[in-house]
XYZ file of C-alpha atoms in Angstrom:
260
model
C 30.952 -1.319 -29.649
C 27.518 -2.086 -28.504
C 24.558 -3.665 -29.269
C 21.074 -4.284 -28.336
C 18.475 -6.670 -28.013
C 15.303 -6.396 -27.253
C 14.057 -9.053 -24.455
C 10.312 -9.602 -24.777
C 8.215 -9.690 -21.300
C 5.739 -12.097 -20.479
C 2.647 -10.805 -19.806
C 1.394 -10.871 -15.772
C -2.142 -10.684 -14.646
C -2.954 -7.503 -12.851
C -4.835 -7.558 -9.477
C -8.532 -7.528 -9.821
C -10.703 -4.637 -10.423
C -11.493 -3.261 -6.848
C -8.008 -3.876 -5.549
C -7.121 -1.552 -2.431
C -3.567 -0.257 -1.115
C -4.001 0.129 2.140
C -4.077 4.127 3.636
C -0.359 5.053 3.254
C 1.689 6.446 6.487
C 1.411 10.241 6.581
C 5.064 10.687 6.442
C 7.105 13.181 9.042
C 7.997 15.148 6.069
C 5.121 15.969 4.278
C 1.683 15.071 4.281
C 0.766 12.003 2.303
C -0.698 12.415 -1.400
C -4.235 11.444 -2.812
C -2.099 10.282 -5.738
C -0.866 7.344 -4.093
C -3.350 4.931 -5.383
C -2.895 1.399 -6.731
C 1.144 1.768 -6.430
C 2.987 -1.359 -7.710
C 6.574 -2.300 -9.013
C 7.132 -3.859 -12.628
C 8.913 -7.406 -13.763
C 12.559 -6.055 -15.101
C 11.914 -4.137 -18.720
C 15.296 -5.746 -20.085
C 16.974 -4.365 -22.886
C 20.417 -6.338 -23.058
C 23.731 -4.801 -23.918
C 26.889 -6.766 -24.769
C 30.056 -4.901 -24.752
C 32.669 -6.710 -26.873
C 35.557 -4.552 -25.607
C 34.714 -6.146 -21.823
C 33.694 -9.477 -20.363
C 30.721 -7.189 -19.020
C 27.205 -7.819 -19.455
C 25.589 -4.205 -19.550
C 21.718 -4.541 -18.846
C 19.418 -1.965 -20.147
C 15.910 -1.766 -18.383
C 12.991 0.293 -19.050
C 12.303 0.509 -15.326
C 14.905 -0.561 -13.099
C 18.222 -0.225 -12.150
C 20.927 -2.418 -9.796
C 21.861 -5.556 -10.111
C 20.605 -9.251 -9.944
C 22.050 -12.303 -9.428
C 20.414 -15.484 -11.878
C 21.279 -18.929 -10.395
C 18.309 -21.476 -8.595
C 17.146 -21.837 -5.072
C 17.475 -17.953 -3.565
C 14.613 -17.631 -1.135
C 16.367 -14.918 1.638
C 17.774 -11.110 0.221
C 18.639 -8.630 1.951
C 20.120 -4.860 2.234
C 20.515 -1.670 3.590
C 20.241 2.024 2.230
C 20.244 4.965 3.457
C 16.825 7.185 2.581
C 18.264 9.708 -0.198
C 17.362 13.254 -0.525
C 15.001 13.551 -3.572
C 14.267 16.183 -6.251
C 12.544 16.489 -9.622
C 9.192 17.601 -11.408
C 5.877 17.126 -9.324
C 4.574 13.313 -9.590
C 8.354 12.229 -10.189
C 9.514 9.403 -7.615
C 11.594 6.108 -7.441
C 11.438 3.191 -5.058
C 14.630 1.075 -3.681
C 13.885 -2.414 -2.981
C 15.172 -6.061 -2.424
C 13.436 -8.911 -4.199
C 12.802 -12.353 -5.410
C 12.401 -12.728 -8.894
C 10.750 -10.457 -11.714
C 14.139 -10.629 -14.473
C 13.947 -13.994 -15.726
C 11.283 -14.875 -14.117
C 8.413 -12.532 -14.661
C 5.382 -14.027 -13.436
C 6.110 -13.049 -9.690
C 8.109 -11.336 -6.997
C 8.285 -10.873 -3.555
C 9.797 -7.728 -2.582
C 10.000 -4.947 0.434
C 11.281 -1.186 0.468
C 10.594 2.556 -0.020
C 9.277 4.909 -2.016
C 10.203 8.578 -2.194
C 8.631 11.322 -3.887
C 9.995 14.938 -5.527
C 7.406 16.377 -2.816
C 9.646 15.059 -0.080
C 7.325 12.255 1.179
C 8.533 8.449 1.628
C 6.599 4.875 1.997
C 7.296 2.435 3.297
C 5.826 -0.986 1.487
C 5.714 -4.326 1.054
C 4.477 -6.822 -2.290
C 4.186 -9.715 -3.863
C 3.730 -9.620 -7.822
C 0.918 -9.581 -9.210
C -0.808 -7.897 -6.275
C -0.336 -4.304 -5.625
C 1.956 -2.791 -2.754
C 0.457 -2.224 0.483
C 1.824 0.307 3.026
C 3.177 -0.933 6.234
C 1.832 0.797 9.453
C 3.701 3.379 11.979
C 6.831 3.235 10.114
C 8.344 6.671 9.659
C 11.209 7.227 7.439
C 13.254 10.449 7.122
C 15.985 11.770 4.704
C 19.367 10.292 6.159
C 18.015 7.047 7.889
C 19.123 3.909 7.566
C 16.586 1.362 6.480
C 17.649 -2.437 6.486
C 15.265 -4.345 4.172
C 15.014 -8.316 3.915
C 12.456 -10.978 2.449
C 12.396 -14.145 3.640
C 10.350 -17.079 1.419
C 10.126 -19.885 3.601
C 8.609 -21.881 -0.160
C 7.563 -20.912 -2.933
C 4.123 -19.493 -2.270
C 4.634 -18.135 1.336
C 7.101 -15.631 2.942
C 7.617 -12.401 4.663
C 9.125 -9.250 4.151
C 10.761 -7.343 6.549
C 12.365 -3.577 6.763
C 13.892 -1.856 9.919
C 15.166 1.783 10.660
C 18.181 1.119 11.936
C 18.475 4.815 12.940
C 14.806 5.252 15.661
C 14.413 1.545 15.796
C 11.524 1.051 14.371
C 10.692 -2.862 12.986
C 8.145 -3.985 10.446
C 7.416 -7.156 9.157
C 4.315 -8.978 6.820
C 4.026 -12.341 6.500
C 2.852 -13.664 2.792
C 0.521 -16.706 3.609
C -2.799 -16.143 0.628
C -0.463 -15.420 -2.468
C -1.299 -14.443 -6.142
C 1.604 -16.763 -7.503
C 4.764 -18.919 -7.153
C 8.129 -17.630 -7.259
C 10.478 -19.604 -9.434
C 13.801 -18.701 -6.636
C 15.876 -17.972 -9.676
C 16.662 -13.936 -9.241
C 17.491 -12.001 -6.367
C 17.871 -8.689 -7.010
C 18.691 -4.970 -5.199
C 16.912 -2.395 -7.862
C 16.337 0.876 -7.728
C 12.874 1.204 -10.117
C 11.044 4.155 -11.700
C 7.368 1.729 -10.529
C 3.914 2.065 -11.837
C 1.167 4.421 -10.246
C -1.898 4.144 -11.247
C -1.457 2.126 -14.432
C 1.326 4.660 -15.605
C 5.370 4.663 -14.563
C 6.434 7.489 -12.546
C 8.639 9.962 -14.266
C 11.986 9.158 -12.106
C 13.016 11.236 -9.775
C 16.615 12.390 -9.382
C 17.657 10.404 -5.669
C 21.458 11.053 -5.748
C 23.280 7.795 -5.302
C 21.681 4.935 -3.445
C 23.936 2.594 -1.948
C 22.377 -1.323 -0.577
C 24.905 -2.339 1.912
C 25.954 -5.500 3.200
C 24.143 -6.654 0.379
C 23.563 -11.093 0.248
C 21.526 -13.584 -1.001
C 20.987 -16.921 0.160
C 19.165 -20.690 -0.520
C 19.572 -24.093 -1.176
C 23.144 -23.251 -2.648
C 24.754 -21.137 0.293
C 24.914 -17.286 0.583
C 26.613 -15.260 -1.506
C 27.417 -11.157 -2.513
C 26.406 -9.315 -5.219
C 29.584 -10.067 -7.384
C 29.067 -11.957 -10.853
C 25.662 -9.966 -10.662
C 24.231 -8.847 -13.681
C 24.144 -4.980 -13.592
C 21.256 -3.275 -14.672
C 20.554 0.926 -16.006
C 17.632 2.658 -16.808
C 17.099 3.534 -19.815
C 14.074 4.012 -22.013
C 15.485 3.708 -25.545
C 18.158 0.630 -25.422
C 21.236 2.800 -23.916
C 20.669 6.100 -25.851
C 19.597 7.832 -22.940
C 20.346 6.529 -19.653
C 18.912 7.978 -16.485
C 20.700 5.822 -13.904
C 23.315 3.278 -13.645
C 24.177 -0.198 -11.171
C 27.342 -0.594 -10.371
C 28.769 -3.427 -7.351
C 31.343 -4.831 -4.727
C 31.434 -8.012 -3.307
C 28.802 -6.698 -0.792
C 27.393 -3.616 -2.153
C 25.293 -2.699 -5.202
C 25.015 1.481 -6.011
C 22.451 3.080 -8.061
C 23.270 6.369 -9.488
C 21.044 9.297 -11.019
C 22.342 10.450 -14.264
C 19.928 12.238 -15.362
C 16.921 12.544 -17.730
């Protein structure tokens, strides 16, 4: 038997008027989209789920899905996936990141990963909560590569984010020196989201099963997997309907699309 209750968000400020992303990589699938304007993920949704017949805690998010481990002092996460093939109604999309922060703390997050879209496009992108996303350059991602993602906060107000295709080579990295606010180090997280565009969230696309491998977390209190993790599924209406569900290993987290 479950039941639900109903987490309320604190509010963040959003990015001043005037804000830019950056031109977003044409990607080697198909041409990049005017729609791709003033992208940004979301602090974690949370509708919370306790299932009496378990010692689980079942999550339900508006937004996100995946897991994240609460504790104190996380400043380094880090994962690879492998880019999904993607499919669903035009504008529908999903990102897969890594993070710090944005669950129980929900005033910031610093985060790195990619986008894809139903139109078979990708970006590649890296943020810091509550700024907008911002497009890293000559980085080319393609269905089937792998894509090792990693931030890195040397404190609490600087850092740098990091992703890698493992499968041409290619290396990225931003460092985080002017931020918009202070991470609290108490979540690190490997999400799969349905993120905002342009003030709205994206219908989510259906991505298959994404898998972050060798999946850790590390600070002030050692490293450790994704097990004891709270798992996280979308779903917009407290677990009547959920569209796609966390699930881990000691060193893996998987998001599956279950549909709409």
């Amino acid at each position: 038997m479950k039941f639900t209750l109903l987490l309320a968000a604190a509010s963040i400020a959003l990015a001043a008027p005037g804000t830019k992303l950056r031109a977003r990589d044409t990607s080697p699938l198909v041409p990049r989209s005017a729609r791709r304007a003033k992208y940004s993920s979301h602090p974690n949704q949370r509708l919370v789920s306790l299932d009496s017949t378990t010692d689980k805690n079942d999550q339900y998010s508006g937004n996100w899905a995946g897991a994240v481990q609460i504790g104190s002092g996380y400043n380094k996460v880090k994962g690879t996936i492998t880019v999904p093939e993607v499919s669903g109604a035009s504008g529908a999309a999903a990102s897969a990141w890594v993070g710090i922060d944005g669950d129980t703390c929900q005033t910031a997050i610093l985060q790195t990963g990619i986008s894809f879209y139903a139109d078979g496009s990708f970006d590649a992108w890296y943020e810091w909560i509550p700024d907008y996303a911002y497009s890293f350059s000559n980085f080319d991602v393609s269905v089937g590569d792998q894509i090792y993602m990693e931030v890195d906060a040397s404190s609490k107000t600087k850092g740098v984010a990091i992703l890698q295709n493992l499968s041409t080579g290619q290396k990225v990295t931003h460092s985080f020196t002017n931020t918009p606010s202070t991470l609290c180090e108490t979540n690190a997280e490997w999400i799969v989201e349905a993120f905002q565009e342009g003030g709205s969230q994206v219908d989510l696309a259906n991505f298959g099963t994404v898998t972050f491998t060798g999946a850790s977390a590390s600070g002030s209190r050692g490293t450790t997997g994704p097990s004891g993790a709270q798992i996280i599924d979308i779903s917009p209406d407290g677990g009547n309907t959920v569209q796609a569900v966390g699930s881990i290993t000691s060193n893996s987290v998987t998001v599956k699309y279950v549909g709409n």
